[in-house]
């Protein structure tokens, strides 16, 4: 019997060049969480969440773990999950962190240490009551407070130090046998294609073949294509194009580059291919996107790439 593919959504965030993380806070995050159709999602960055008020179930891969007020979650990049509060409003606050960016800034000459830390930090998800990991919880709340108040020009330096301390705390928690909630199994297919997601994220602007991406995962091209579609719900080319279009949206917002220049910067060899993919993914042309004010801070901040096909 052919395996039925599940729905999957990529929620893609960019951290400003001079920042180490972004925070999602405020009244807009007091809401009901979760899809009625059971769709999971994943991020290009590590998600750190704190449930300020409410209760529900967090789905991590195939496991469903209850949460309540005070729960802390650490979800590595590219890990399928979903928060489901049913018909109840919950209040969550989030940090989206790029551990690699932080470690590169703090230890620019020690690549081996960076790699060892990243292995520990991204080893597995964590879900638990905040009082069971007091050091980590204190650091998360400290960062959220600094991001909310930005009380002076030194807040970025404060966050730099707190963020590094938080990564160390996460690495310590991941080293503990009980860090992974009961019921969560090690990923198989998704774990196999995860290096491809990282590779695309880092090299999206370069020309690349599917065989090249498959080699990163140490599998044949045909096996890689099958694994990718089964676990991500789209082809590798579709995923690559979506990452490129999201980058293009950011460049349109942040730079005065022409569309031809942006197309090349994000990896498209022709403007026509860029325009076609842009409209297919966002529903509008690059020029219309640029002219509409709502496409900048408010809309772009919430822009999620989603594919629904052949389910």
Short mmCIF file of N, CA, C and O in Angstrom, two decimals, residues 56-165:
data_model
loop_
_atom_site.label_atom_id
_atom_site.label_comp_id
_atom_site.label_asym_id
_atom_site.label_seq_id
_atom_site.Cartn_x
_atom_site.Cartn_y
_atom_site.Cartn_z
N UNK A 56 -2.84 22.68 26.42
CA UNK A 56 -3.14 22.00 25.17
C UNK A 56 -2.19 20.85 24.96
O UNK A 56 -1.69 20.26 25.91
N UNK A 57 -1.94 20.55 23.70
CA UNK A 57 -1.06 19.44 23.34
C UNK A 57 -0.04 19.93 22.32
O UNK A 57 -0.39 20.62 21.36
N UNK A 58 1.21 19.57 22.53
CA UNK A 58 2.26 19.83 21.56
C UNK A 58 2.55 18.54 20.83
O UNK A 58 2.84 17.51 21.45
N UNK A 59 2.45 18.58 19.50
CA UNK A 59 2.76 17.41 18.68
C UNK A 59 4.20 17.54 18.22
O UNK A 59 4.57 18.51 17.54
N UNK A 60 5.03 16.59 18.58
CA UNK A 60 6.42 16.54 18.19
C UNK A 60 6.63 15.27 17.39
O UNK A 60 6.65 14.17 17.95
N UNK A 61 6.75 15.44 16.06
CA UNK A 61 6.83 14.29 15.16
C UNK A 61 5.56 13.44 15.33
O UNK A 61 4.47 13.89 15.00
N UNK A 62 5.68 12.23 15.90
CA UNK A 62 4.51 11.36 16.06
C UNK A 62 3.97 11.34 17.48
O UNK A 62 3.00 10.64 17.77
N UNK A 63 4.60 12.09 18.39
CA UNK A 63 4.20 12.06 19.80
C UNK A 63 3.37 13.29 20.15
O UNK A 63 3.60 14.39 19.65
N UNK A 64 2.37 13.11 21.01
CA UNK A 64 1.54 14.22 21.50
C UNK A 64 1.79 14.39 23.00
O UNK A 64 1.51 13.47 23.79
N UNK A 65 2.31 15.54 23.39
CA UNK A 65 2.72 15.79 24.77
C UNK A 65 1.89 16.94 25.33
O UNK A 65 1.87 18.03 24.76
N UNK A 66 1.20 16.74 26.48
CA UNK A 66 0.41 17.83 27.07
C UNK A 66 1.32 18.97 27.55
O UNK A 66 2.45 18.74 27.98
N UNK A 67 0.81 20.18 27.46
CA UNK A 67 1.52 21.32 28.03
C UNK A 67 0.53 22.17 28.83
O UNK A 67 -0.69 22.04 28.67
N UNK A 68 1.06 23.04 29.67
CA UNK A 68 0.22 23.94 30.45
C UNK A 68 0.99 25.22 30.70
O UNK A 68 2.11 25.40 30.22
N UNK A 69 0.38 26.14 31.44
CA UNK A 69 1.04 27.41 31.74
C UNK A 69 2.42 27.17 32.36
O UNK A 69 2.55 26.38 33.29
N UNK A 70 3.43 27.85 31.84
CA UNK A 70 4.79 27.70 32.34
C UNK A 70 5.64 26.72 31.57
O UNK A 70 6.85 26.61 31.82
N UNK A 71 5.03 26.02 30.62
CA UNK A 71 5.79 25.05 29.82
C UNK A 71 6.81 25.78 28.93
O UNK A 71 6.52 26.83 28.37
N UNK A 72 7.98 25.20 28.81
CA UNK A 72 9.04 25.70 27.94
C UNK A 72 9.29 24.67 26.85
O UNK A 72 9.34 23.46 27.13
N UNK A 73 9.44 25.13 25.61
CA UNK A 73 9.73 24.22 24.51
C UNK A 73 10.96 24.69 23.75
O UNK A 73 11.15 25.88 23.54
N UNK A 74 11.78 23.74 23.34
CA UNK A 74 12.94 24.00 22.49
C UNK A 74 12.80 23.09 21.27
O UNK A 74 12.90 21.86 21.39
N UNK A 75 12.55 23.66 20.11
CA UNK A 75 12.33 22.88 18.90
C UNK A 75 13.46 23.19 17.91
O UNK A 75 13.56 24.32 17.42
N UNK A 76 14.30 22.22 17.59
CA UNK A 76 15.38 22.48 16.63
C UNK A 76 14.82 22.87 15.26
O UNK A 76 13.67 22.57 14.93
N UNK A 77 15.64 23.52 14.48
CA UNK A 77 15.25 23.86 13.11
C UNK A 77 14.90 22.59 12.34
O UNK A 77 15.46 21.52 12.58
N UNK A 78 13.92 22.71 11.45
CA UNK A 78 13.52 21.62 10.57
C UNK A 78 12.92 20.43 11.31
O UNK A 78 12.98 19.30 10.82
N UNK A 79 12.32 20.67 12.47
CA UNK A 79 11.70 19.58 13.23
C UNK A 79 10.18 19.71 13.13
O UNK A 79 9.62 20.74 13.54
N UNK A 80 9.46 18.71 12.62
CA UNK A 80 8.00 18.80 12.47
C UNK A 80 7.31 18.84 13.83
O UNK A 80 7.57 18.01 14.70
N UNK A 81 6.41 19.82 13.99
CA UNK A 81 5.71 19.96 15.26
C UNK A 81 4.46 20.82 15.06
O UNK A 81 4.26 21.41 14.00
N UNK A 82 3.66 20.91 16.10
CA UNK A 82 2.50 21.80 16.07
C UNK A 82 1.99 21.99 17.49
O UNK A 82 2.06 21.07 18.32
N UNK A 83 1.50 23.19 17.78
CA UNK A 83 0.89 23.51 19.07
C UNK A 83 -0.62 23.52 18.88
O UNK A 83 -1.12 24.21 17.99
N UNK A 84 -1.34 22.76 19.69
CA UNK A 84 -2.79 22.63 19.51
C UNK A 84 -3.51 22.93 20.83
O UNK A 84 -3.40 22.19 21.80
N UNK A 85 -4.23 24.04 20.83
CA UNK A 85 -4.93 24.48 22.04
C UNK A 85 -6.42 24.19 21.99
O UNK A 85 -7.16 24.59 22.89
N UNK A 86 -6.89 23.51 20.94
CA UNK A 86 -8.32 23.25 20.82
C UNK A 86 -9.08 24.55 20.62
O UNK A 86 -8.68 25.42 19.84
N UNK A 87 -10.19 24.70 21.33
CA UNK A 87 -11.01 25.91 21.21
C UNK A 87 -10.64 26.97 22.23
O UNK A 87 -11.34 27.97 22.38
N UNK A 88 -9.55 26.76 22.94
CA UNK A 88 -9.13 27.68 23.99
C UNK A 88 -8.08 28.66 23.47
O UNK A 88 -7.21 28.28 22.69
N UNK A 89 -8.15 29.91 23.93
CA UNK A 89 -7.09 30.86 23.66
C UNK A 89 -5.90 30.57 24.55
O UNK A 89 -6.07 30.32 25.76
N UNK A 90 -4.74 30.55 23.98
CA UNK A 90 -3.49 30.41 24.72
C UNK A 90 -2.65 31.66 24.48
O UNK A 90 -2.87 32.40 23.51
N UNK A 91 -1.70 31.88 25.37
CA UNK A 91 -0.76 32.98 25.18
C UNK A 91 0.66 32.41 25.20
O UNK A 91 1.14 31.94 26.22
N UNK A 92 1.29 32.43 24.03
CA UNK A 92 2.67 31.97 23.89
C UNK A 92 3.56 33.14 23.50
O UNK A 92 3.12 34.08 22.82
N UNK A 93 4.81 33.08 23.92
CA UNK A 93 5.83 33.99 23.43
C UNK A 93 6.97 33.15 22.86
O UNK A 93 7.27 32.07 23.38
N UNK A 94 7.59 33.66 21.80
CA UNK A 94 8.59 32.85 21.09
C UNK A 94 9.87 33.63 20.83
O UNK A 94 9.85 34.85 20.60
N UNK A 95 10.95 32.89 20.81
CA UNK A 95 12.22 33.36 20.29
C UNK A 95 12.59 32.47 19.13
O UNK A 95 12.45 31.24 19.21
N UNK A 96 13.04 33.07 18.04
CA UNK A 96 13.57 32.30 16.92
C UNK A 96 15.06 32.61 16.82
O UNK A 96 15.45 33.77 16.65
N UNK A 97 15.86 31.56 16.93
CA UNK A 97 17.30 31.71 17.14
C UNK A 97 18.06 30.96 16.06
O UNK A 97 17.67 29.87 15.64
N UNK A 98 19.17 31.55 15.62
CA UNK A 98 20.10 30.88 14.72
C UNK A 98 21.36 30.55 15.52
O UNK A 98 22.26 31.39 15.64
N UNK A 99 21.43 29.35 16.12
CA UNK A 99 22.58 29.01 16.96
C UNK A 99 23.92 29.13 16.23
O UNK A 99 24.92 29.55 16.82
N UNK A 100 23.93 28.78 14.95
CA UNK A 100 25.17 28.83 14.19
C UNK A 100 25.68 30.27 14.08
O UNK A 100 26.89 30.52 14.21
N UNK A 101 24.78 31.22 13.86
CA UNK A 101 25.18 32.63 13.75
C UNK A 101 25.77 33.12 15.06
O UNK A 101 26.77 33.86 15.06
N UNK A 102 25.19 32.72 16.18
CA UNK A 102 25.69 33.14 17.49
C UNK A 102 27.07 32.56 17.74
O UNK A 102 28.01 33.26 18.14
N UNK A 103 27.23 31.28 17.47
CA UNK A 103 28.51 30.62 17.73
C UNK A 103 29.61 31.13 16.81
O UNK A 103 30.76 31.28 17.22
N UNK A 104 29.27 31.41 15.57
CA UNK A 104 30.26 31.96 14.64
C UNK A 104 30.75 33.33 15.09
O UNK A 104 31.93 33.66 14.94
N UNK A 105 29.83 34.12 15.66
CA UNK A 105 30.21 35.45 16.14
C UNK A 105 31.07 35.39 17.39
O UNK A 105 31.99 36.19 17.57
N UNK A 106 30.77 34.41 18.25
CA UNK A 106 31.48 34.32 19.53
C UNK A 106 32.77 33.52 19.43
O UNK A 106 33.72 33.77 20.19
N UNK A 107 32.83 32.56 18.52
CA UNK A 107 34.02 31.71 18.37
C UNK A 107 34.43 31.62 16.89
O UNK A 107 34.41 30.54 16.31
N UNK A 108 34.78 32.75 16.29
CA UNK A 108 35.03 32.76 14.83
C UNK A 108 36.18 31.87 14.38
O UNK A 108 36.20 31.42 13.23
N UNK A 109 37.12 31.61 15.26
CA UNK A 109 38.30 30.84 14.86
C UNK A 109 38.29 29.39 15.35
O UNK A 109 39.26 28.66 15.15
N UNK A 110 37.22 29.00 15.99
CA UNK A 110 37.15 27.64 16.55
C UNK A 110 35.98 26.88 15.91
O UNK A 110 34.93 26.68 16.53
N UNK A 111 36.17 26.45 14.69
CA UNK A 111 35.10 25.78 13.94
C UNK A 111 34.74 24.45 14.58
O UNK A 111 33.57 24.06 14.62
N UNK A 112 35.72 23.74 15.11
CA UNK A 112 35.45 22.46 15.74
C UNK A 112 34.53 22.61 16.94
O UNK A 112 33.59 21.83 17.11
N UNK A 113 34.78 23.64 17.75
CA UNK A 113 33.91 23.88 18.91
C UNK A 113 32.50 24.23 18.45
O UNK A 113 31.51 23.78 19.03
N UNK A 114 32.41 25.04 17.38
CA UNK A 114 31.09 25.38 16.85
C UNK A 114 30.31 24.12 16.47
O UNK A 114 29.13 23.98 16.81
N UNK A 115 30.98 23.22 15.77
CA UNK A 115 30.31 22.00 15.32
C UNK A 115 29.88 21.12 16.48
O UNK A 115 28.77 20.58 16.48
N UNK A 116 30.73 20.99 17.48
CA UNK A 116 30.39 20.16 18.65
C UNK A 116 29.20 20.75 19.40
O UNK A 116 28.31 20.02 19.85
N UNK A 117 29.19 22.07 19.54
CA UNK A 117 28.07 22.72 20.23
C UNK A 117 26.78 22.57 19.44
O UNK A 117 25.72 22.30 20.02
N UNK A 118 26.85 22.74 18.12
CA UNK A 118 25.65 22.62 17.30
C UNK A 118 25.06 21.21 17.38
O UNK A 118 23.84 21.04 17.39
N UNK A 119 25.91 20.21 17.42
CA UNK A 119 25.44 18.83 17.55
C UNK A 119 24.66 18.64 18.84
O UNK A 119 23.61 17.98 18.87
N UNK A 120 25.15 19.21 19.92
CA UNK A 120 24.47 19.08 21.21
C UNK A 120 23.20 19.91 21.25
O UNK A 120 22.16 19.45 21.74
N UNK A 121 23.25 21.13 20.72
CA UNK A 121 22.10 22.02 20.77
C UNK A 121 20.94 21.49 19.93
O UNK A 121 19.77 21.58 20.33
N UNK A 122 21.25 20.91 18.78
CA UNK A 122 20.21 20.44 17.85
C UNK A 122 19.89 18.96 18.02
O UNK A 122 19.19 18.38 17.18
N UNK A 123 20.38 18.35 19.07
CA UNK A 123 20.27 16.90 19.24
C UNK A 123 18.83 16.41 19.31
O UNK A 123 18.47 15.40 18.72
N UNK A 124 17.96 17.16 19.99
CA UNK A 124 16.58 16.71 20.18
C UNK A 124 15.73 17.86 20.71
O UNK A 124 16.25 18.87 21.19
N UNK A 125 14.41 17.72 20.62
CA UNK A 125 13.54 18.76 21.17
C UNK A 125 13.42 18.61 22.68
O UNK A 125 13.76 17.55 23.24
N UNK A 126 12.95 19.68 23.31
CA UNK A 126 12.68 19.63 24.75
C UNK A 126 11.31 20.22 25.00
O UNK A 126 10.93 21.23 24.40
N UNK A 127 10.55 19.59 25.90
CA UNK A 127 9.29 20.13 26.37
C UNK A 127 9.17 19.79 27.84
O UNK A 127 9.28 18.62 28.22
N UNK A 128 8.98 20.80 28.67
CA UNK A 128 8.87 20.53 30.10
C UNK A 128 8.47 21.78 30.87
O UNK A 128 8.48 22.90 30.34
N UNK A 129 8.12 21.58 32.12
CA UNK A 129 7.78 22.70 32.99
C UNK A 129 9.01 23.58 33.20
O UNK A 129 10.13 23.09 33.36
N UNK A 130 8.80 24.87 33.20
CA UNK A 130 9.90 25.80 33.34
C UNK A 130 10.70 25.62 34.61
O UNK A 130 11.92 25.80 34.63
N UNK A 131 10.01 25.22 35.71
CA UNK A 131 10.72 25.08 36.98
C UNK A 131 11.61 23.84 37.03
O UNK A 131 12.38 23.68 37.98
N UNK A 132 11.50 22.97 36.03
CA UNK A 132 12.40 21.82 35.97
C UNK A 132 13.73 22.17 35.32
O UNK A 132 14.70 21.41 35.43
N UNK A 133 13.77 23.29 34.62
CA UNK A 133 15.01 23.77 34.00
C UNK A 133 15.16 25.26 34.34
O UNK A 133 15.08 26.13 33.47
N UNK A 134 15.37 25.58 35.60
CA UNK A 134 15.36 26.99 36.04
C UNK A 134 16.39 27.87 35.35
O UNK A 134 16.10 29.04 35.05
N UNK A 135 17.59 27.35 35.10
CA UNK A 135 18.62 28.17 34.46
C UNK A 135 18.18 28.57 33.06
O UNK A 135 18.26 29.75 32.67
N UNK A 136 17.70 27.60 32.29
CA UNK A 136 17.27 27.86 30.92
C UNK A 136 16.07 28.81 30.91
O UNK A 136 16.01 29.74 30.10
N UNK A 137 15.13 28.58 31.81
CA UNK A 137 13.92 29.41 31.87
C UNK A 137 14.27 30.86 32.21
O UNK A 137 13.72 31.80 31.61
N UNK A 138 15.18 31.05 33.15
CA UNK A 138 15.59 32.40 33.54
C UNK A 138 16.20 33.15 32.35
O UNK A 138 15.92 34.33 32.13
N UNK A 139 17.03 32.46 31.58
CA UNK A 139 17.67 33.08 30.42
C UNK A 139 16.65 33.44 29.34
O UNK A 139 16.73 34.51 28.73
N UNK A 140 15.69 32.55 29.11
CA UNK A 140 14.65 32.82 28.10
C UNK A 140 13.85 34.05 28.49
O UNK A 140 13.62 34.96 27.68
N UNK A 141 13.44 34.11 29.76
CA UNK A 141 12.66 35.26 30.21
C UNK A 141 13.50 36.54 30.16
O UNK A 141 12.97 37.62 29.85
N UNK A 142 14.78 36.42 30.45
CA UNK A 142 15.66 37.59 30.38
C UNK A 142 15.76 38.14 28.97
O UNK A 142 15.72 39.35 28.75
N UNK A 143 15.87 37.24 27.99
CA UNK A 143 15.96 37.68 26.59
C UNK A 143 14.64 38.30 26.15
O UNK A 143 14.62 39.35 25.49
N UNK A 144 13.52 37.66 26.50
CA UNK A 144 12.21 38.20 26.13
C UNK A 144 12.01 39.59 26.72
O UNK A 144 11.48 40.49 26.06
N UNK A 145 12.45 39.78 27.95
CA UNK A 145 12.32 41.08 28.60
C UNK A 145 13.17 42.14 27.88
O UNK A 145 12.71 43.27 27.64
N UNK A 146 14.40 41.79 27.54
CA UNK A 146 15.26 42.73 26.82
C UNK A 146 14.70 43.07 25.44
O UNK A 146 14.74 44.22 25.00
N UNK A 147 14.16 42.07 24.75
CA UNK A 147 13.61 42.31 23.42
C UNK A 147 12.36 43.17 23.48
O UNK A 147 12.08 43.95 22.56
N UNK A 148 11.60 43.05 24.54
CA UNK A 148 10.38 43.84 24.67
C UNK A 148 10.68 45.29 25.02
O UNK A 148 10.12 46.22 24.44
N UNK A 149 11.59 45.51 25.97
CA UNK A 149 11.82 46.87 26.48
C UNK A 149 12.88 47.63 25.69
O UNK A 149 12.78 48.85 25.53
N UNK A 150 13.93 46.93 25.24
CA UNK A 150 15.03 47.60 24.51
C UNK A 150 15.36 48.94 25.18
O UNK A 150 15.32 50.00 24.58
N UNK A 151 15.68 48.84 26.45
CA UNK A 151 15.76 50.01 27.31
C UNK A 151 16.89 50.98 26.97
O UNK A 151 16.83 52.16 27.29
N UNK A 152 17.94 50.50 26.31
CA UNK A 152 19.02 51.39 25.91
C UNK A 152 19.78 50.77 24.75
O UNK A 152 19.44 49.68 24.28
N UNK A 153 20.81 51.43 24.27
CA UNK A 153 21.55 50.97 23.11
C UNK A 153 22.37 49.72 23.39
O UNK A 153 22.91 49.11 22.45
N UNK A 154 22.48 49.34 24.64
CA UNK A 154 23.28 48.18 25.00
C UNK A 154 22.46 46.88 25.02
O UNK A 154 22.99 45.83 25.36
N UNK A 155 21.18 46.95 24.65
CA UNK A 155 20.36 45.75 24.75
C UNK A 155 20.87 44.63 23.85
O UNK A 155 20.77 43.45 24.19
N UNK A 156 21.44 45.00 22.70
CA UNK A 156 21.95 43.97 21.79
C UNK A 156 23.13 43.23 22.41
O UNK A 156 23.27 42.02 22.24
N UNK A 157 23.99 43.96 23.11
CA UNK A 157 25.12 43.31 23.77
C UNK A 157 24.65 42.41 24.89
O UNK A 157 25.20 41.33 25.13
N UNK A 158 23.61 42.85 25.59
CA UNK A 158 23.03 42.03 26.65
C UNK A 158 22.46 40.74 26.07
O UNK A 158 22.68 39.65 26.61
N UNK A 159 21.75 40.86 24.95
CA UNK A 159 21.15 39.69 24.31
C UNK A 159 22.24 38.76 23.79
O UNK A 159 22.10 37.53 23.85
N UNK A 160 23.32 39.32 23.30
CA UNK A 160 24.42 38.50 22.81
C UNK A 160 24.92 37.56 23.92
O UNK A 160 25.08 36.37 23.71
N UNK A 161 25.14 38.12 25.11
CA UNK A 161 25.61 37.31 26.22
C UNK A 161 24.57 36.32 26.71
O UNK A 161 24.87 35.15 26.98
N UNK A 162 23.31 36.77 26.81
CA UNK A 162 22.24 35.88 27.26
C UNK A 162 22.01 34.75 26.26
O UNK A 162 21.76 33.61 26.67
N UNK A 163 22.09 35.06 24.97
CA UNK A 163 21.86 34.04 23.94
C UNK A 163 22.92 32.96 24.01
O UNK A 163 22.60 31.76 23.88
N UNK A 164 24.17 33.35 24.18
CA UNK A 164 25.23 32.34 24.28
C UNK A 164 25.02 31.48 25.52
O UNK A 164 25.16 30.25 25.47
N UNK A 165 24.68 32.11 26.64
CA UNK A 165 24.41 31.35 27.87
C UNK A 165 23.24 30.39 27.69
O UNK A 165 23.25 29.27 28.19
#
